[in-house]
mmCIF file with all atom_site columns, C-alpha atoms in Angstrom:
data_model
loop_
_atom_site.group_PDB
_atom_site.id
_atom_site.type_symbol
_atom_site.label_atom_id
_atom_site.label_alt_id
_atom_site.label_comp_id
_atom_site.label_asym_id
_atom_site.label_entity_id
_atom_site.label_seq_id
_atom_site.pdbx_PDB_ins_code
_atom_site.Cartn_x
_atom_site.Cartn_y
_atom_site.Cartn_z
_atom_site.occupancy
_atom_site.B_iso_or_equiv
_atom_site.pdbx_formal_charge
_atom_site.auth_seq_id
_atom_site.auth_comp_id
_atom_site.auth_asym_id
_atom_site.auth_atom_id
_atom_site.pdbx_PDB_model_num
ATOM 1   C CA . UNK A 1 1   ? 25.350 -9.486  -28.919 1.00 42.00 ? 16  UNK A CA 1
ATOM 2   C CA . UNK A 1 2   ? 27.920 -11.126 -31.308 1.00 45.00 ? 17  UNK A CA 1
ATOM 3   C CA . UNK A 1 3   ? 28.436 -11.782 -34.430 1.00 45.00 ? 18  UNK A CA 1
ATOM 4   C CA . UNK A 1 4   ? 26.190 -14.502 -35.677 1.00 46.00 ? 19  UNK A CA 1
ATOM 5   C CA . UNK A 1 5   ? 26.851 -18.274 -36.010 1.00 51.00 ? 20  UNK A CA 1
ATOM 6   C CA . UNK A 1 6   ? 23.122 -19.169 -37.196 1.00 54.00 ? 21  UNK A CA 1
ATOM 7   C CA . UNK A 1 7   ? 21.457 -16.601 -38.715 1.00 50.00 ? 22  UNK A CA 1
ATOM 8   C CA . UNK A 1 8   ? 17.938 -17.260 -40.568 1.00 54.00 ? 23  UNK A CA 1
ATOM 9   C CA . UNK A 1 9   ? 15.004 -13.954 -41.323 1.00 55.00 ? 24  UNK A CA 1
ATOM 10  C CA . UNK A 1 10  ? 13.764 -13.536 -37.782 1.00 80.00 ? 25  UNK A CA 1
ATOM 11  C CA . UNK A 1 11  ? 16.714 -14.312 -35.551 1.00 80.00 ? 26  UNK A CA 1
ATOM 12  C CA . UNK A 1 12  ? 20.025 -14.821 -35.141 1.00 85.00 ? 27  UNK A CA 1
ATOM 13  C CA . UNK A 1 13  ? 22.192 -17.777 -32.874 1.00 82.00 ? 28  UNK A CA 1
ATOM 14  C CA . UNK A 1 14  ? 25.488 -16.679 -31.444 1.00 81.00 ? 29  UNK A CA 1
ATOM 15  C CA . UNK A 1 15  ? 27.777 -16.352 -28.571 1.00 80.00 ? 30  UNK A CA 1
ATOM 16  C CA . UNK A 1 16  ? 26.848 -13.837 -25.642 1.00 74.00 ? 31  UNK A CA 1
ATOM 17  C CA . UNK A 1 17  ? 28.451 -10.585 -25.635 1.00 71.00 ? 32  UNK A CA 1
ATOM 18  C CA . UNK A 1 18  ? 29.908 -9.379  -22.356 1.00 65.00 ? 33  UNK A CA 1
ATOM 19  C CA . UNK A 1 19  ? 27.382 -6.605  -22.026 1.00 69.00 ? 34  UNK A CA 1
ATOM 20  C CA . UNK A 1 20  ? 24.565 -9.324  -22.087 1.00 72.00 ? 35  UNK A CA 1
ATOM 21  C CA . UNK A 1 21  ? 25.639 -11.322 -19.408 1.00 74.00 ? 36  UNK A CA 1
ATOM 22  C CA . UNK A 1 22  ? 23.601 -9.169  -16.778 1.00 78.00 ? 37  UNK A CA 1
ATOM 23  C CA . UNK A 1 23  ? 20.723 -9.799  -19.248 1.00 78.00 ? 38  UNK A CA 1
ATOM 24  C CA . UNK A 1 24  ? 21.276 -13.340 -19.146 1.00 79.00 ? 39  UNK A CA 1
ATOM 25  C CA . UNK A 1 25  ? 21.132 -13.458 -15.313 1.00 80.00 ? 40  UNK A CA 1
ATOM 26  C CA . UNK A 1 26  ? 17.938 -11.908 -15.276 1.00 82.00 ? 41  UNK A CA 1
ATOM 27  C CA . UNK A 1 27  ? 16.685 -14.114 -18.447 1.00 80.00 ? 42  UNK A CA 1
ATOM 28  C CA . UNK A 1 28  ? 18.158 -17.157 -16.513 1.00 80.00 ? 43  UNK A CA 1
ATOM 29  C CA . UNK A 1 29  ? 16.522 -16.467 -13.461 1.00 80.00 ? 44  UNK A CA 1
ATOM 30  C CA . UNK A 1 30  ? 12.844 -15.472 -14.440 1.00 81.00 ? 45  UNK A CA 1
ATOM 31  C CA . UNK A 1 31  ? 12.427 -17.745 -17.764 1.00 77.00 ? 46  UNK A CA 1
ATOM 32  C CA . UNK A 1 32  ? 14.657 -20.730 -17.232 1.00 76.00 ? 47  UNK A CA 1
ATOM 33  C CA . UNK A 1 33  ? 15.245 -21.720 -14.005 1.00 75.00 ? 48  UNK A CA 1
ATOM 34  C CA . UNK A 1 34  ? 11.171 -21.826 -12.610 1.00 75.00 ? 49  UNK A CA 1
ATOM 35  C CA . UNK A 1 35  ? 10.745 -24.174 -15.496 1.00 68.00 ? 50  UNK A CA 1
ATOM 36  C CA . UNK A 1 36  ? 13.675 -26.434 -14.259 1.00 71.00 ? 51  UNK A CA 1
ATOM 37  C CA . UNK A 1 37  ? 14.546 -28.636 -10.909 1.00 67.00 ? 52  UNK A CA 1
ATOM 38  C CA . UNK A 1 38  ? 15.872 -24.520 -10.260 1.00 72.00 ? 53  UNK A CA 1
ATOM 39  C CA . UNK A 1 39  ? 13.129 -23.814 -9.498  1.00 72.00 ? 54  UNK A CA 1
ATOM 40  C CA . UNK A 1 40  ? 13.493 -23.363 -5.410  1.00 75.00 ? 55  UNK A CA 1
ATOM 41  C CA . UNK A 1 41  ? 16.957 -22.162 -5.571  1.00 76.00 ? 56  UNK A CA 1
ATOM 42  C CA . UNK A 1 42  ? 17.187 -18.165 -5.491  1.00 80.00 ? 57  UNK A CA 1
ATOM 43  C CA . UNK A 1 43  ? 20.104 -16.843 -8.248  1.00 79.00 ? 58  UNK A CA 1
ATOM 44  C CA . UNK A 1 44  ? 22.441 -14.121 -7.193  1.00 81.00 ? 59  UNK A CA 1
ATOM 45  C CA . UNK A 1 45  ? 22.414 -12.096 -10.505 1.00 78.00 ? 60  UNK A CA 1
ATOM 46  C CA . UNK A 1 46  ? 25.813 -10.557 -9.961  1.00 82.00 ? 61  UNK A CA 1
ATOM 47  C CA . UNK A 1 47  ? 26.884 -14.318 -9.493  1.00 81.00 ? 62  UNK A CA 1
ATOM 48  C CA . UNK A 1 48  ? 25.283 -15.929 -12.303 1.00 81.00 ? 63  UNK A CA 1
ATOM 49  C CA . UNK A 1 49  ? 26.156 -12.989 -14.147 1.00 80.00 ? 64  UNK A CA 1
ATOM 50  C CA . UNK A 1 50  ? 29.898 -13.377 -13.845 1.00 83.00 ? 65  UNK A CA 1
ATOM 51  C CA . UNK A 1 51  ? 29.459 -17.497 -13.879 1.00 83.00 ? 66  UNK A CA 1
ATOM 52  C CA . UNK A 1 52  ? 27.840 -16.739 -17.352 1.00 81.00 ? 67  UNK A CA 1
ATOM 53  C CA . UNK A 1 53  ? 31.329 -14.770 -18.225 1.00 81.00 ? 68  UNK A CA 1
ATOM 54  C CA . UNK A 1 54  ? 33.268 -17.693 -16.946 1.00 83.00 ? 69  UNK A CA 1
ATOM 55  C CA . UNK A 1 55  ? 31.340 -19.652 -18.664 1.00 83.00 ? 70  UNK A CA 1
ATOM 56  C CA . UNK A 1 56  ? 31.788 -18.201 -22.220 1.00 78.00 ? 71  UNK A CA 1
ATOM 57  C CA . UNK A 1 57  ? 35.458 -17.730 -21.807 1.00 81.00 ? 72  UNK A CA 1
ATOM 58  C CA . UNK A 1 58  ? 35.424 -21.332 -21.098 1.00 85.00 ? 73  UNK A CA 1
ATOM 59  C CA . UNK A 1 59  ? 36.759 -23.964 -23.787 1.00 85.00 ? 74  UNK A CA 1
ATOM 60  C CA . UNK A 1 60  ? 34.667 -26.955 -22.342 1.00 87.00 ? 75  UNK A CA 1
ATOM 61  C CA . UNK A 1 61  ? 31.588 -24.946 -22.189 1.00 91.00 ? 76  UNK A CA 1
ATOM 62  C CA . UNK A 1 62  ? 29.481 -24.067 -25.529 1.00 92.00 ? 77  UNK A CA 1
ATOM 63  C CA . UNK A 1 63  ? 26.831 -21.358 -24.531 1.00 90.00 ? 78  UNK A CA 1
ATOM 64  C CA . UNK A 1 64  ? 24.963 -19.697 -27.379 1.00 89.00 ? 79  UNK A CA 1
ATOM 65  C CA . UNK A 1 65  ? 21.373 -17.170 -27.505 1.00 88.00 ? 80  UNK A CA 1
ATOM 66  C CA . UNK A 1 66  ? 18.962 -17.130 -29.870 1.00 90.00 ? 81  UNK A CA 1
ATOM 67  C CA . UNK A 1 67  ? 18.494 -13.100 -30.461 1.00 86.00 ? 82  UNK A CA 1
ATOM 68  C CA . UNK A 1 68  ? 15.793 -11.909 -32.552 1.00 87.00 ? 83  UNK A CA 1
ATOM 69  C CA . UNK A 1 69  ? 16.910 -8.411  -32.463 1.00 81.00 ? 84  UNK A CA 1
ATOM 70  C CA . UNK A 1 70  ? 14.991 -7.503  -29.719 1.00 83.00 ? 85  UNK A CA 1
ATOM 71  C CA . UNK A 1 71  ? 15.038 -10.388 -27.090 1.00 84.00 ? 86  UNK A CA 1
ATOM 72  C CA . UNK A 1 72  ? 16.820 -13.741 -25.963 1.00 85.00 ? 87  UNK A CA 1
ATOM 73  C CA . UNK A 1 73  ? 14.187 -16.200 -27.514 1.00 88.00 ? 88  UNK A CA 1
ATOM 74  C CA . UNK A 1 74  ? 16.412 -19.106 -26.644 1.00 89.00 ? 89  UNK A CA 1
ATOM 75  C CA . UNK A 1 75  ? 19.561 -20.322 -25.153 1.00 88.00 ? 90  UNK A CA 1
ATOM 76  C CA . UNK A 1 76  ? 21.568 -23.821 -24.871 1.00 90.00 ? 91  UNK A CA 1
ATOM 77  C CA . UNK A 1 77  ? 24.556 -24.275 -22.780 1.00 89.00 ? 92  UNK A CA 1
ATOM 78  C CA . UNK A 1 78  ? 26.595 -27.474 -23.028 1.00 92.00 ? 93  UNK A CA 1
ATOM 79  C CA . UNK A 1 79  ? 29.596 -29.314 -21.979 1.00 92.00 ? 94  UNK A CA 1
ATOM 80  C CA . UNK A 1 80  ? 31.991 -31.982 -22.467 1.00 92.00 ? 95  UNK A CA 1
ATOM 81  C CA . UNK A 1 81  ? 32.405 -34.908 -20.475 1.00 90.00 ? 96  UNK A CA 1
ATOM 82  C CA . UNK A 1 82  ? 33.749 -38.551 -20.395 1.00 87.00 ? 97  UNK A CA 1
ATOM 83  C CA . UNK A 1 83  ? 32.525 -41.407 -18.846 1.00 80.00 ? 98  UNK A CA 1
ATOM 84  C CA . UNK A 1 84  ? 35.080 -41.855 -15.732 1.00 83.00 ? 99  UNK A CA 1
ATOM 85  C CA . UNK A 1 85  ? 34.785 -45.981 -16.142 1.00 85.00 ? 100 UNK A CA 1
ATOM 86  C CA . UNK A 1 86  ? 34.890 -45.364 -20.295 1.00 83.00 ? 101 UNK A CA 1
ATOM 87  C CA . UNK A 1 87  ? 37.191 -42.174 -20.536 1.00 82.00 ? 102 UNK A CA 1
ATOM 88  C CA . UNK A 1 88  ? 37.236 -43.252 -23.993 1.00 84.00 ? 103 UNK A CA 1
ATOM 89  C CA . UNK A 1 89  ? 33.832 -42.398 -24.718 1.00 84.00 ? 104 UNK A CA 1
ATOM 90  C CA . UNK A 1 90  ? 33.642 -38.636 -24.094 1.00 88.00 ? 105 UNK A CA 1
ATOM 91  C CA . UNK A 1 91  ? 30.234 -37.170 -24.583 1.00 90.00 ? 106 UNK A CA 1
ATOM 92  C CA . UNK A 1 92  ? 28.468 -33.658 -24.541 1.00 91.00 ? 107 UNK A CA 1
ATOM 93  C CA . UNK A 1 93  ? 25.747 -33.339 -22.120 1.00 90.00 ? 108 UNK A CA 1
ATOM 94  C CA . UNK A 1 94  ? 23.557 -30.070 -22.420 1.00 90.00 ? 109 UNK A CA 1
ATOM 95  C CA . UNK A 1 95  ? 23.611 -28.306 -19.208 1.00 87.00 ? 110 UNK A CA 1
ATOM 96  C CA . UNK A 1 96  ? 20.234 -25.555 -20.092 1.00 85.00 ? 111 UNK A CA 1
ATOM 97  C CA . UNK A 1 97  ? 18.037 -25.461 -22.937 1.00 86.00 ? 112 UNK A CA 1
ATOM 98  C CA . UNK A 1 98  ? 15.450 -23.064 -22.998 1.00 85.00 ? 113 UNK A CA 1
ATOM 99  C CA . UNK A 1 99  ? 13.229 -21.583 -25.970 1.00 88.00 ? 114 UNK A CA 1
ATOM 100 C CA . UNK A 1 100 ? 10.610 -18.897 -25.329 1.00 87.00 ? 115 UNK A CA 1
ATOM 101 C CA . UNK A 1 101 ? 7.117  -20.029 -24.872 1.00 84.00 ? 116 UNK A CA 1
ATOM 102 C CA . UNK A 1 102 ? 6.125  -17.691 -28.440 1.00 88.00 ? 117 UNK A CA 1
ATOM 103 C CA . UNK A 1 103 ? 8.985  -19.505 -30.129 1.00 90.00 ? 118 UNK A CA 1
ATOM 104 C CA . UNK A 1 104 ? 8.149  -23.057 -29.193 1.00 86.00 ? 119 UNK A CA 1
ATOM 105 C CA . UNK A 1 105 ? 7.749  -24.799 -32.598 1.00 87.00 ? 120 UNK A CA 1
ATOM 106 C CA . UNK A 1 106 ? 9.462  -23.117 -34.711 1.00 90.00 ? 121 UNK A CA 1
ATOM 107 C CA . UNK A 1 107 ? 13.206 -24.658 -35.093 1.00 90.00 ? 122 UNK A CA 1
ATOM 108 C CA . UNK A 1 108 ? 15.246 -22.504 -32.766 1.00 91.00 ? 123 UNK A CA 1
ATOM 109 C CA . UNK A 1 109 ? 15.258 -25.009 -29.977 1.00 89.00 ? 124 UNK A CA 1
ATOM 110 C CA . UNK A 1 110 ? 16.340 -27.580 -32.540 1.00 90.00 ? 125 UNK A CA 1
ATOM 111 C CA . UNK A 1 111 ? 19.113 -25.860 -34.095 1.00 93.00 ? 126 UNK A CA 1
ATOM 112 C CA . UNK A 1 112 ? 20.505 -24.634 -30.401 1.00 93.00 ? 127 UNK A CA 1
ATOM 113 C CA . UNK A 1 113 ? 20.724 -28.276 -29.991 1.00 91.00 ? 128 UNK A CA 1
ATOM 114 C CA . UNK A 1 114 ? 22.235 -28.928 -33.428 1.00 92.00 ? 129 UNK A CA 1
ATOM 115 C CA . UNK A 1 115 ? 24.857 -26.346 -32.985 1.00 94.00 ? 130 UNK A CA 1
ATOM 116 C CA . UNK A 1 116 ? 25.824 -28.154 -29.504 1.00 94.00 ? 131 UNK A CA 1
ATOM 117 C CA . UNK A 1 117 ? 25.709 -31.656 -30.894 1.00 93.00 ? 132 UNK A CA 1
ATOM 118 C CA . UNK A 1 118 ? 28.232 -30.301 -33.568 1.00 94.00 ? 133 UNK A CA 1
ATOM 119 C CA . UNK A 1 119 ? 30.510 -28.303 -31.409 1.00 94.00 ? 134 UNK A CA 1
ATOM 120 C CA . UNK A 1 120 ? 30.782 -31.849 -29.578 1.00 93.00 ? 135 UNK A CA 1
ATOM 121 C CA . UNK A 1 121 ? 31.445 -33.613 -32.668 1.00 92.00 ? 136 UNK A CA 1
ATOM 122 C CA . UNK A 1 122 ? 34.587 -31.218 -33.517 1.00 93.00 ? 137 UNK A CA 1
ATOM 123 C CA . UNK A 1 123 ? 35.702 -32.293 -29.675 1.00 92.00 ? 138 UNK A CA 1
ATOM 124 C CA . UNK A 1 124 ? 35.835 -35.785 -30.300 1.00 90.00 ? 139 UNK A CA 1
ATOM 125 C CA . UNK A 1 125 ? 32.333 -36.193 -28.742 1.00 90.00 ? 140 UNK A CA 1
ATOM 126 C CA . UNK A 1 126 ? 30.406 -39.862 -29.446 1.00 88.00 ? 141 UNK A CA 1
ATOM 127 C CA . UNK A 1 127 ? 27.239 -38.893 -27.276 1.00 87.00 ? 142 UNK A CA 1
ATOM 128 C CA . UNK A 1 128 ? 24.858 -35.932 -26.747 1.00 89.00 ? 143 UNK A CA 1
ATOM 129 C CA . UNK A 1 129 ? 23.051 -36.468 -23.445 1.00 86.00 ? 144 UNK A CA 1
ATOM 130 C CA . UNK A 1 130 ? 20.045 -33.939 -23.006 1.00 82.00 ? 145 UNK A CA 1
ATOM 131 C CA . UNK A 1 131 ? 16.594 -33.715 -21.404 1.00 76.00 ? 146 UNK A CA 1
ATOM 132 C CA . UNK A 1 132 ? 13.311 -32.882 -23.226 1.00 69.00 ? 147 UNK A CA 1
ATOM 133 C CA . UNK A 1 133 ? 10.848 -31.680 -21.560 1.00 60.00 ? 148 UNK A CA 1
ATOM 134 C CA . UNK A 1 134 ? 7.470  -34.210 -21.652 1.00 56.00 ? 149 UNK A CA 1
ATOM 135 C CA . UNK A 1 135 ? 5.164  -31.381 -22.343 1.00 53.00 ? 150 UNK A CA 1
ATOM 136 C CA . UNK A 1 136 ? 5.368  -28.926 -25.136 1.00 48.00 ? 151 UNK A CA 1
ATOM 137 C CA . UNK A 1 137 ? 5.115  -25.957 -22.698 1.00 49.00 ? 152 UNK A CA 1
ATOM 138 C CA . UNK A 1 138 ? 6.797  -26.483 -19.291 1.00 49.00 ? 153 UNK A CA 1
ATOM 139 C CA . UNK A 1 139 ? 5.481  -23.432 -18.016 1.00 52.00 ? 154 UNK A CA 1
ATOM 140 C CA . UNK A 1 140 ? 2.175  -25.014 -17.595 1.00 49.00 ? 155 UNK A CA 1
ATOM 141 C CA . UNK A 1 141 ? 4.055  -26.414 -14.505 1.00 46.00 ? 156 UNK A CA 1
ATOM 142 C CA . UNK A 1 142 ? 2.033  -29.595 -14.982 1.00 41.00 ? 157 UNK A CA 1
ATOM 143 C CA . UNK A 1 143 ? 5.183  -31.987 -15.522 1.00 43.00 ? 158 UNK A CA 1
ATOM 144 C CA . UNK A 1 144 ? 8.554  -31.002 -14.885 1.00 43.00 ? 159 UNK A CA 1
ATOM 145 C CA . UNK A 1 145 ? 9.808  -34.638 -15.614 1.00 44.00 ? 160 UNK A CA 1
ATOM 146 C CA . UNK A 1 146 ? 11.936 -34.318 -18.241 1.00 56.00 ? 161 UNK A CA 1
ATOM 147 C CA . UNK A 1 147 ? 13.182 -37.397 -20.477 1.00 61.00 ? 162 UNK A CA 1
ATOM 148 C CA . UNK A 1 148 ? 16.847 -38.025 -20.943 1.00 64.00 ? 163 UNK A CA 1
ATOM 149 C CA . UNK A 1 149 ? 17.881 -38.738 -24.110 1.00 67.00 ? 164 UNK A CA 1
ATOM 150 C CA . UNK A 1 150 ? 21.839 -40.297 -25.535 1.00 72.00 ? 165 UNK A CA 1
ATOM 151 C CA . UNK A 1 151 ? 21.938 -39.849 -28.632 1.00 73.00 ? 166 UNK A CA 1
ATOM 152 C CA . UNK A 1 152 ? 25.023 -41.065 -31.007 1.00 78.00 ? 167 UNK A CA 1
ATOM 153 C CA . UNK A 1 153 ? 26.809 -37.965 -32.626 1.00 72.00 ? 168 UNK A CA 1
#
């Protein structure tokens, strides 16, 4: 991993290093994406892997983990956007959010979304657009509708 941009006694927030963007396709493919509308679509781990690389690399793109030394526990990925009949209101919409089902509860979803609703700010960004989840564990499977929130930065 990288050098941390969150840090607090039991994990650690920060960008992903290039040896753990395999991890991340594997991560994004098992915990995230049969939680999400993903969830019929069958990842190409090489692919992801090097869209994940892209991704990072990427100036419009703000992709951090949640680490706790041993695992991912968490992971946001957001971008930048305008309105095309407002380009004068650019927002940041949040493109994945995922926290592991042990560390539901306990802040690190929160302050993956706090660190993307800043990272906007510094880009000019009035809005945060982002869907949460209307159960407190999606991988109960029982509701996948998710609520979309704007929210004014």
């Amino acid at each position: 991993m990288t050098a941390a941009l969150t840090m607090t006694s039991s994990y650690v927030i920060c960008s992903p290093a290039y040896d753990s963007w395999p991890q991340l396709a594997e991560i994004l493919d098992t915990r995230f994406r049969p939680h999400t509308f993903l969830r019929h679509v069958v990842f190409n781990h090489a692919v992801v892997a090097d869209t994940v690389g892209r991704i990072a690399a990427d100036e419009q793109f703000y992709f951090r983990i949640a680490w706790d030394q041993q695992d991912v526990i968490g992971l946001v990925l957001g971008s930048l956007g305008a309105h095309p009949l407002a380009p004068d209101y650019s927002y940041v919409a949040e493109q994945a959010w995922w926290v592991s089902d042990a560390w539901r509860g306990s802040s690190v979803g929160a302050r993956l979304l706090q660190g993307l609703a800043a990272w906007g700010r510094q880009r000019g960004a009035r809005w945060m657009v982002y869907a949460r989840p209307t159960t407190t564990s999606p991988s109960t499977d029982t509701k996948l509708v998710e609520e979309v929130v704007w929210k004014t930065l």
